[in-house]
PDB file of C-alpha atoms in Angstrom:
ATOM      1  CA  MET A   1     -94.813-223.370  34.397  1.00  0.00           C
ATOM      2  CA  SER A   2     -91.190-223.089  35.473  1.00  0.00           C
ATOM      3  CA  ILE A   3     -88.879-226.148  35.257  1.00  0.00           C
ATOM      4  CA  TRP A   4     -88.431-226.036  39.061  1.00  0.00           C
ATOM      5  CA  ARG A   5     -92.195-226.185  39.573  1.00  0.00           C
ATOM      6  CA  ARG A   6     -92.434-229.095  37.199  1.00  0.00           C
ATOM      7  CA  ILE A   7     -89.571-230.876  39.110  1.00  0.00           C
ATOM      8  CA  SER A   8     -91.097-230.106  42.521  1.00  0.00           C
ATOM      9  CA  ASP A   9     -94.394-231.433  41.547  1.00  0.00           C
ATOM     10  CA  PHE A  10     -92.816-234.410  39.946  1.00  0.00           C
ATOM     11  CA  ILE A  11     -90.786-235.290  43.191  1.00  0.00           C
ATOM     12  CA  THR A  12     -93.920-234.708  45.400  1.00  0.00           C
ATOM     13  CA  SER A  13     -95.888-237.074  43.339  1.00  0.00           C
ATOM     14  CA  THR A  14     -93.153-239.932  43.021  1.00  0.00           C
ATOM     15  CA  ALA A  15     -92.347-242.528  45.632  1.00  0.00           C
ATOM     16  CA  ILE A  16     -88.632-241.805  46.355  1.00  0.00           C
ATOM     17  CA  ASP A  17     -86.676-244.786  47.594  1.00  0.00           C
ATOM     18  CA  ALA A  18     -83.623-244.668  45.350  1.00  0.00           C
ATOM     19  CA  PHE A  19     -82.472-242.014  42.914  1.00  0.00           C
ATOM     20  CA  SER A  20     -82.468-244.608  40.072  1.00  0.00           C
ATOM     21  CA  SER A  21     -86.175-244.950  40.594  1.00  0.00           C
ATOM     22  CA  ILE A  22     -86.647-241.258  40.002  1.00  0.00           C
ATOM     23  CA  ILE A  23     -84.744-241.354  36.708  1.00  0.00           C
ATOM     24  CA  GLU A  24     -86.913-244.109  35.468  1.00  0.00           C
ATOM     25  CA  ALA A  25     -89.975-242.217  36.575  1.00  0.00           C
ATOM     26  CA  VAL A  26     -88.950-239.245  34.482  1.00  0.00           C
ATOM     27  CA  ARG A  27     -89.219-241.401  31.306  1.00  0.00           C
ATOM     28  CA  THR A  28     -92.790-242.614  32.049  1.00  0.00           C
ATOM     29  CA  THR A  29     -94.226-239.348  33.660  1.00  0.00           C
ATOM     30  CA  PHE A  30     -93.164-237.122  30.792  1.00  0.00           C
ATOM     31  CA  GLU A  31     -93.393-239.702  27.993  1.00  0.00           C
ATOM     32  CA  GLY A  32     -96.068-237.619  26.089  1.00  0.00           C
ATOM     33  CA  ASP A  33     -94.032-234.299  26.560  1.00  0.00           C
ATOM     34  CA  PRO A  34     -90.558-234.845  25.197  1.00  0.00           C
ATOM     35  CA  GLU A  35     -89.610-231.073  25.573  1.00  0.00           C
ATOM     36  CA  THR A  36     -90.379-231.078  29.339  1.00  0.00           C
ATOM     37  CA  ARG A  37     -88.749-234.465  29.711  1.00  0.00           C
ATOM     38  CA  ARG A  38     -85.378-233.248  28.170  1.00  0.00           C
ATOM     39  CA  ARG A  39     -85.517-230.066  30.403  1.00  0.00           C
ATOM     40  CA  VAL A  40     -86.162-232.293  33.527  1.00  0.00           C
ATOM     41  CA  ALA A  41     -83.735-234.910  32.466  1.00  0.00           C
ATOM     42  CA  PHE A  42     -80.925-232.243  31.973  1.00  0.00           C
ATOM     43  CA  SER A  43     -81.637-230.754  35.523  1.00  0.00           C
ATOM     44  CA  ILE A  44     -81.815-234.092  37.161  1.00  0.00           C
ATOM     45  CA  ALA A  45     -78.576-235.215  35.451  1.00  0.00           C
ATOM     46  CA  MET A  46     -76.772-232.230  36.670  1.00  0.00           C
ATOM     47  CA  ILE A  47     -78.081-232.670  40.176  1.00  0.00           C
ATOM     48  CA  ALA A  48     -77.329-236.296  40.297  1.00  0.00           C
ATOM     49  CA  LEU A  49     -73.854-236.358  38.630  1.00  0.00           C
ATOM     50  CA  SER A  50     -72.551-233.247  40.416  1.00  0.00           C
ATOM     51  CA  ALA A  51     -73.536-235.028  43.660  1.00  0.00           C
ATOM     52  CA  LYS A  52     -71.851-238.172  42.644  1.00  0.00           C
ATOM     53  CA  MET A  53     -68.709-236.224  41.417  1.00  0.00           C
ATOM     54  CA  ALA A  54     -68.497-234.520  44.762  1.00  0.00           C
ATOM     55  CA  LYS A  55     -68.462-237.884  46.463  1.00  0.00           C
ATOM     56  CA  ALA A  56     -65.853-239.151  44.141  1.00  0.00           C
ATOM     57  CA  ASP A  57     -63.640-236.291  44.824  1.00  0.00           C
ATOM     58  CA  GLY A  58     -64.091-236.686  48.623  1.00  0.00           C
ATOM     59  CA  VAL A  59     -64.587-232.953  49.200  1.00  0.00           C
ATOM     60  CA  VAL A  60     -67.320-230.687  48.620  1.00  0.00           C
ATOM     61  CA  SER A  61     -66.017-227.119  48.719  1.00  0.00           C
ATOM     62  CA  GLN A  62     -68.071-223.987  48.885  1.00  0.00           C
ATOM     63  CA  VAL A  63     -66.760-222.735  45.588  1.00  0.00           C
ATOM     64  CA  GLU A  64     -68.143-225.907  43.958  1.00  0.00           C
ATOM     65  CA  VAL A  65     -71.498-225.266  45.520  1.00  0.00           C
ATOM     66  CA  ASN A  66     -71.301-221.738  44.293  1.00  0.00           C
ATOM     67  CA  ALA A  67     -70.581-223.030  40.765  1.00  0.00           C
ATOM     68  CA  PHE A  68     -73.502-225.345  40.954  1.00  0.00           C
ATOM     69  CA  HIS A  69     -75.801-222.262  41.683  1.00  0.00           C
ATOM     70  CA  GLU A  70     -74.263-220.431  38.900  1.00  0.00           C
ATOM     71  CA  ILE A  71     -75.757-222.933  36.588  1.00  0.00           C
ATOM     72  CA  PHE A  72     -79.007-223.403  38.563  1.00  0.00           C
ATOM     73  CA  HIS A  73     -80.642-220.243  40.236  1.00  0.00           C
ATOM     74  CA  VAL A  74     -83.150-222.348  42.208  1.00  0.00           C
ATOM     75  CA  PRO A  75     -86.050-220.263  43.674  1.00  0.00           C
ATOM     76  CA  GLN A  76     -86.236-220.399  47.371  1.00  0.00           C
ATOM     77  CA  GLN A  77     -89.445-222.256  47.513  1.00  0.00           C
ATOM     78  CA  TYR A  78     -87.939-225.185  45.526  1.00  0.00           C
ATOM     79  CA  GLN A  79     -84.432-225.391  47.129  1.00  0.00           C
ATOM     80  CA  ASP A  80     -85.482-228.013  49.693  1.00  0.00           C
ATOM     81  CA  GLN A  81     -86.546-230.288  47.012  1.00  0.00           C
ATOM     82  CA  VAL A  82     -83.329-229.871  45.040  1.00  0.00           C
ATOM     83  CA  SER A  83     -81.216-230.422  48.181  1.00  0.00           C
ATOM     84  CA  ARG A  84     -83.382-233.526  48.726  1.00  0.00           C
ATOM     85  CA  LEU A  85     -82.515-234.866  45.415  1.00  0.00           C
ATOM     86  CA  TYR A  86     -78.768-233.914  45.712  1.00  0.00           C
ATOM     87  CA  ASN A  87     -78.492-235.708  49.001  1.00  0.00           C
ATOM     88  CA  LEU A  88     -80.363-238.813  47.871  1.00  0.00           C
ATOM     89  CA  ALA A  89     -78.044-238.983  44.839  1.00  0.00           C
ATOM     90  CA  LYS A  90     -74.933-238.659  47.065  1.00  0.00           C
ATOM     91  CA  GLN A  91     -76.090-241.311  49.481  1.00  0.00           C
ATOM     92  CA  ASP A  92     -77.485-243.852  46.995  1.00  0.00           C
ATOM     93  CA  VAL A  93     -75.374-246.985  46.884  1.00  0.00           C
ATOM     94  CA  ALA A  94     -75.679-247.120  42.981  1.00  0.00           C
ATOM     95  CA  GLY A  95     -72.478-245.914  41.159  1.00  0.00           C
ATOM     96  CA  TYR A  96     -72.350-242.998  39.069  1.00  0.00           C
ATOM     97  CA  GLU A  97     -71.881-245.082  36.007  1.00  0.00           C
ATOM     98  CA  ALA A  98     -75.299-246.520  36.483  1.00  0.00           C
ATOM     99  CA  TYR A  99     -76.718-242.932  36.825  1.00  0.00           C
ATOM    100  CA  ALA A 100     -74.870-241.866  33.739  1.00  0.00           C
ATOM    101  CA  THR A 101     -76.137-244.658  31.600  1.00  0.00           C
ATOM    102  CA  GLN A 102     -79.771-244.059  32.763  1.00  0.00           C
ATOM    103  CA  LEU A 103     -79.638-240.298  32.137  1.00  0.00           C
ATOM    104  CA  ALA A 104     -78.052-240.927  28.664  1.00  0.00           C
ATOM    105  CA  SER A 105     -81.170-242.899  27.631  1.00  0.00           C
ATOM    106  CA  LEU A 106     -83.269-239.963  28.671  1.00  0.00           C
ATOM    107  CA  CYS A 107     -81.476-237.548  26.132  1.00  0.00           C
ATOM    108  CA  GLY A 108     -84.687-237.192  24.287  1.00  0.00           C
ATOM    109  CA  THR A 109     -83.584-237.904  20.730  1.00  0.00           C
ATOM    110  CA  GLY A 110     -83.155-241.596  20.990  1.00  0.00           C
ATOM    111  CA  LYS A 111     -79.839-241.226  19.222  1.00  0.00           C
ATOM    112  CA  PRO A 112     -76.417-241.856  20.625  1.00  0.00           C
ATOM    113  CA  ASN A 113     -74.091-238.857  21.208  1.00  0.00           C
ATOM    114  CA  CYS A 114     -76.981-236.491  21.839  1.00  0.00           C
ATOM    115  CA  LYS A 115     -75.762-232.781  22.017  1.00  0.00           C
ATOM    116  CA  MET A 116     -77.575-232.196  25.331  1.00  0.00           C
ATOM    117  CA  LEU A 117     -75.182-234.837  26.874  1.00  0.00           C
ATOM    118  CA  GLU A 118     -72.263-232.370  25.959  1.00  0.00           C
ATOM    119  CA  ASP A 119     -74.030-229.754  27.772  1.00  0.00           C
ATOM    120  CA  VAL A 120     -74.285-231.910  30.878  1.00  0.00           C
ATOM    121  CA  LEU A 121     -70.575-232.778  30.682  1.00  0.00           C
ATOM    122  CA  ASP A 122     -69.710-229.045  30.167  1.00  0.00           C
ATOM    123  CA  GLY A 123     -71.721-228.079  33.335  1.00  0.00           C
ATOM    124  CA  LEU A 124     -69.711-230.819  35.319  1.00  0.00           C
ATOM    125  CA  PHE A 125     -66.446-229.496  34.104  1.00  0.00           C
ATOM    126  CA  HIS A 126     -67.613-225.967  35.088  1.00  0.00           C
ATOM    127  CA  ILE A 127     -68.306-227.288  38.791  1.00  0.00           C
ATOM    128  CA  ALA A 128     -65.094-229.478  38.855  1.00  0.00           C
ATOM    129  CA  LYS A 129     -62.786-226.629  38.063  1.00  0.00           C
ATOM    130  CA  ALA A 130     -64.436-224.108  40.449  1.00  0.00           C
ATOM    131  CA  ASP A 131     -61.747-224.805  43.136  1.00  0.00           C
ATOM    132  CA  GLY A 132     -59.007-223.726  40.730  1.00  0.00           C
ATOM    133  CA  ALA A 133     -58.020-227.041  39.616  1.00  0.00           C
ATOM    134  CA  LEU A 134     -59.248-230.259  37.907  1.00  0.00           C
ATOM    135  CA  HIS A 135     -58.146-233.187  40.108  1.00  0.00           C
ATOM    136  CA  ASP A 136     -57.215-236.540  38.920  1.00  0.00           C
ATOM    137  CA  LYS A 137     -60.331-238.225  40.449  1.00  0.00           C
ATOM    138  CA  GLU A 138     -62.546-235.555  38.822  1.00  0.00           C
ATOM    139  CA  LEU A 139     -60.888-236.214  35.347  1.00  0.00           C
ATOM    140  CA  THR A 140     -61.450-239.865  35.753  1.00  0.00           C
ATOM    141  CA  PHE A 141     -65.088-239.367  36.575  1.00  0.00           C
ATOM    142  CA  LEU A 142     -65.509-236.901  33.729  1.00  0.00           C
ATOM    143  CA  GLY A 143     -63.782-239.148  31.318  1.00  0.00           C
ATOM    144  CA  THR A 144     -65.987-242.102  32.347  1.00  0.00           C
ATOM    145  CA  VAL A 145     -69.087-240.186  32.060  1.00  0.00           C
ATOM    146  CA  ALA A 146     -67.965-238.953  28.571  1.00  0.00           C
ATOM    147  CA  GLU A 147     -67.551-242.657  27.427  1.00  0.00           C
ATOM    148  CA  ILE A 148     -70.852-243.600  28.710  1.00  0.00           C
ATOM    149  CA  PHE A 149     -72.424-240.690  26.957  1.00  0.00           C
ATOM    150  CA  GLN A 150     -70.714-241.997  23.821  1.00  0.00           C
ATOM    151  CA  LEU A 151     -68.802-238.798  23.371  1.00  0.00           C
ATOM    152  CA  ASP A 152     -65.550-239.434  21.436  1.00  0.00           C
ATOM    153  CA  GLU A 153     -61.876-238.413  22.462  1.00  0.00           C
ATOM    154  CA  GLU A 154     -62.115-235.361  20.247  1.00  0.00           C
ATOM    155  CA  GLN A 155     -65.280-234.057  21.906  1.00  0.00           C
ATOM    156  CA  PHE A 156     -63.923-234.645  25.252  1.00  0.00           C
ATOM    157  CA  ASP A 157     -60.563-233.001  24.534  1.00  0.00           C
ATOM    158  CA  ARG A 158     -62.465-229.900  23.113  1.00  0.00           C
ATOM    159  CA  ILE A 159     -64.418-229.483  26.416  1.00  0.00           C
ATOM    160  CA  LEU A 160     -61.348-230.144  28.491  1.00  0.00           C
ATOM    161  CA  ALA A 161     -59.348-227.483  26.487  1.00  0.00           C
ATOM    162  CA  ARG A 162     -61.965-224.948  27.159  1.00  0.00           C
ATOM    163  CA  HIS A 163     -61.927-225.495  30.858  1.00  0.00           C
ATOM    164  CA  ALA A 164     -58.358-226.382  31.629  1.00  0.00           C
ATOM    165  CA  GLY A 165     -56.609-224.015  29.131  1.00  0.00           C
ATOM    166  CA  ARG A 166     -56.631-221.130  31.670  1.00  0.00           C
ATOM    167  CA  GLY A 167     -56.300-218.810  28.683  1.00  0.00           C
ATOM    168  CA  GLN A 168     -53.649-220.851  27.032  1.00  0.00           C
ATOM    169  CA  ALA A 169     -55.917-223.485  25.453  1.00  0.00           C
ATOM    170  CA  ASP A 170     -54.803-224.802  22.116  1.00  0.00           C
ATOM    171  CA  PRO A 171     -57.212-223.097  19.744  1.00  0.00           C
ATOM    172  CA  TYR A 172     -57.113-226.099  17.369  1.00  0.00           C
ATOM    173  CA  VAL A 173     -58.298-228.445  20.084  1.00  0.00           C
ATOM    174  CA  VAL A 174     -61.072-225.939  21.172  1.00  0.00           C
ATOM    175  CA  LEU A 175     -62.377-225.812  17.540  1.00  0.00           C
ATOM    176  CA  GLY A 176     -61.625-229.533  16.751  1.00  0.00           C
ATOM    177  CA  LEU A 177     -59.505-228.709  13.856  1.00  0.00           C
ATOM    178  CA  PRO A 178     -56.594-230.742  12.339  1.00  0.00           C
ATOM    179  CA  ARG A 179     -53.201-228.760  12.083  1.00  0.00           C
ATOM    180  CA  ASP A 180     -53.472-228.739   8.311  1.00  0.00           C
ATOM    181  CA  ALA A 181     -56.933-227.401   8.066  1.00  0.00           C
ATOM    182  CA  SER A 182     -57.438-224.838   5.263  1.00  0.00           C
ATOM    183  CA  PHE A 183     -58.797-221.458   6.032  1.00  0.00           C
ATOM    184  CA  GLU A 184     -62.166-222.163   4.504  1.00  0.00           C
ATOM    185  CA  ALA A 185     -62.485-225.599   6.358  1.00  0.00           C
ATOM    186  CA  ALA A 186     -61.500-223.801   9.500  1.00  0.00           C
ATOM    187  CA  ARG A 187     -64.073-221.008   9.028  1.00  0.00           C
ATOM    188  CA  LYS A 188     -66.821-223.484   8.216  1.00  0.00           C
ATOM    189  CA  GLN A 189     -66.047-225.395  11.465  1.00  0.00           C
ATOM    190  CA  TYR A 190     -65.952-222.226  13.610  1.00  0.00           C
ATOM    191  CA  ARG A 191     -69.384-221.147  12.160  1.00  0.00           C
ATOM    192  CA  ALA A 192     -71.002-224.526  12.764  1.00  0.00           C
ATOM    193  CA  LEU A 193     -69.723-224.623  16.511  1.00  0.00           C
ATOM    194  CA  VAL A 194     -71.148-221.022  16.926  1.00  0.00           C
ATOM    195  CA  ARG A 195     -74.382-222.064  15.338  1.00  0.00           C
ATOM    196  CA  GLU A 196     -74.871-225.212  17.456  1.00  0.00           C
ATOM    197  CA  ASN A 197     -73.966-223.566  20.577  1.00  0.00           C
ATOM    198  CA  HIS A 198     -76.211-220.343  20.230  1.00  0.00           C
ATOM    199  CA  PRO A 199     -78.423-220.120  23.328  1.00  0.00           C
ATOM    200  CA  ASP A 200     -81.511-220.718  21.271  1.00  0.00           C
ATOM    201  CA  MET A 201     -80.206-224.140  20.238  1.00  0.00           C
ATOM    202  CA  LEU A 202     -79.283-225.084  23.575  1.00  0.00           C
ATOM    203  CA  MET A 203     -82.803-224.187  24.930  1.00  0.00           C
ATOM    204  CA  ALA A 204     -84.328-226.162  22.071  1.00  0.00           C
ATOM    205  CA  ARG A 205     -82.432-229.298  23.218  1.00  0.00           C
ATOM    206  CA  GLY A 206     -83.667-228.971  26.669  1.00  0.00           C
ATOM    207  CA  VAL A 207     -81.110-226.795  28.482  1.00  0.00           C
ATOM    208  CA  PRO A 208     -82.727-224.572  31.013  1.00  0.00           C
ATOM    209  CA  GLU A 209     -82.380-220.707  30.843  1.00  0.00           C
ATOM    210  CA  GLU A 210     -80.133-220.732  33.806  1.00  0.00           C
ATOM    211  CA  PHE A 211     -77.376-222.645  31.848  1.00  0.00           C
ATOM    212  CA  ILE A 212     -77.142-219.943  29.221  1.00  0.00           C
ATOM    213  CA  ALA A 213     -74.459-218.277  31.308  1.00  0.00           C
ATOM    214  CA  ILE A 214     -72.214-221.203  30.663  1.00  0.00           C
ATOM    215  CA  ALA A 215     -73.125-221.259  27.081  1.00  0.00           C
ATOM    216  CA  ASN A 216     -71.994-217.793  26.628  1.00  0.00           C
ATOM    217  CA  GLN A 217     -68.568-218.657  28.341  1.00  0.00           C
ATOM    218  CA  ARG A 218     -68.468-221.410  25.517  1.00  0.00           C
ATOM    219  CA  ILE A 219     -69.144-219.054  22.856  1.00  0.00           C
ATOM    220  CA  ALA A 220     -66.557-216.754  24.261  1.00  0.00           C
ATOM    221  CA  ALA A 221     -63.924-219.581  24.257  1.00  0.00           C
ATOM    222  CA  ILE A 222     -64.798-220.529  20.577  1.00  0.00           C
ATOM    223  CA  ASN A 223     -64.537-216.985  19.408  1.00  0.00           C
ATOM    224  CA  ALA A 224     -61.256-216.561  21.167  1.00  0.00           C
ATOM    225  CA  ALA A 225     -59.863-219.636  19.555  1.00  0.00           C
ATOM    226  CA  TRP A 226     -61.092-218.507  16.128  1.00  0.00           C
ATOM    227  CA  GLU A 227     -59.222-215.298  16.442  1.00  0.00           C
ATOM    228  CA  LYS A 228     -56.018-217.077  17.090  1.00  0.00           C
ATOM    229  CA  VAL A 229     -56.578-219.539  14.237  1.00  0.00           C
ATOM    230  CA  GLU A 230     -57.749-216.879  11.744  1.00  0.00           C
ATOM    231  CA  LYS A 231     -54.603-214.929  12.506  1.00  0.00           C
ATOM    232  CA  ASP A 232     -52.434-217.874  12.166  1.00  0.00           C
ATOM    233  CA  LEU A 233     -53.994-219.278   8.905  1.00  0.00           C
ATOM    234  CA  LYS A 234     -53.998-215.883   7.296  1.00  0.00           C
ATOM    235  CA  ALA A 235     -50.249-215.344   8.193  1.00  0.00           C
ATOM    236  CA  TYR A 236     -49.498-218.734   6.686  1.00  0.00           C
ATOM    237  CA  GLU A 237     -51.305-217.704   3.422  1.00  0.00           C
ATOM    238  CA  ARG A 238     -49.170-214.651   3.253  1.00  0.00           C
ATOM    239  CA  VAL A 239     -45.960-216.620   3.346  1.00  0.00           C
TER     240      VAL A 239
END
């Protein structure tokens, strides 16, 4: 059964009065199926937080809507349900901080700093930059969400560098490397990042197939950063 069919059936059977009640219902409805719960939680996190981010920014541009649909190719028969969720989140009086806190608890591992939460933040960055710029209000929103998700400053900076670098991103920041890293340490870090961001790994932690296009962009940024670092370190060793 597709994730959108799961979400549609879930919404249909859930009494909707506030988006926060939907988030809590995900926990109990899919308690015995952690894999489905992770996938549903990821999708609802992206819908809810992108709606709240649009409200925080004050302007919902068509390019941002298009960026959302790049992540989620929702079949026609389920688009009304997704739009219903998006509008409910946007209109709900609850702040995005409350949503982020609830959604973090649905990560699925029971541990802080779940990798899936990095995936959510990555998707939000993709939507935020779609109009060609990361605005101050959007960066404040994204920074606060990262704190609630218990992502540290290095993790946030790594994601920011991939999205805001415009091809000029600092490769050491993208790879999370200190400036004095040895070649072996740098290569080990690079291989670890490629391994943990492989599409199979993302799907295993609950990321829907539609998000894999963003994962491929992430891998491309990691590979490009490694090419620069590898060249830099090899040149240093020859000196």
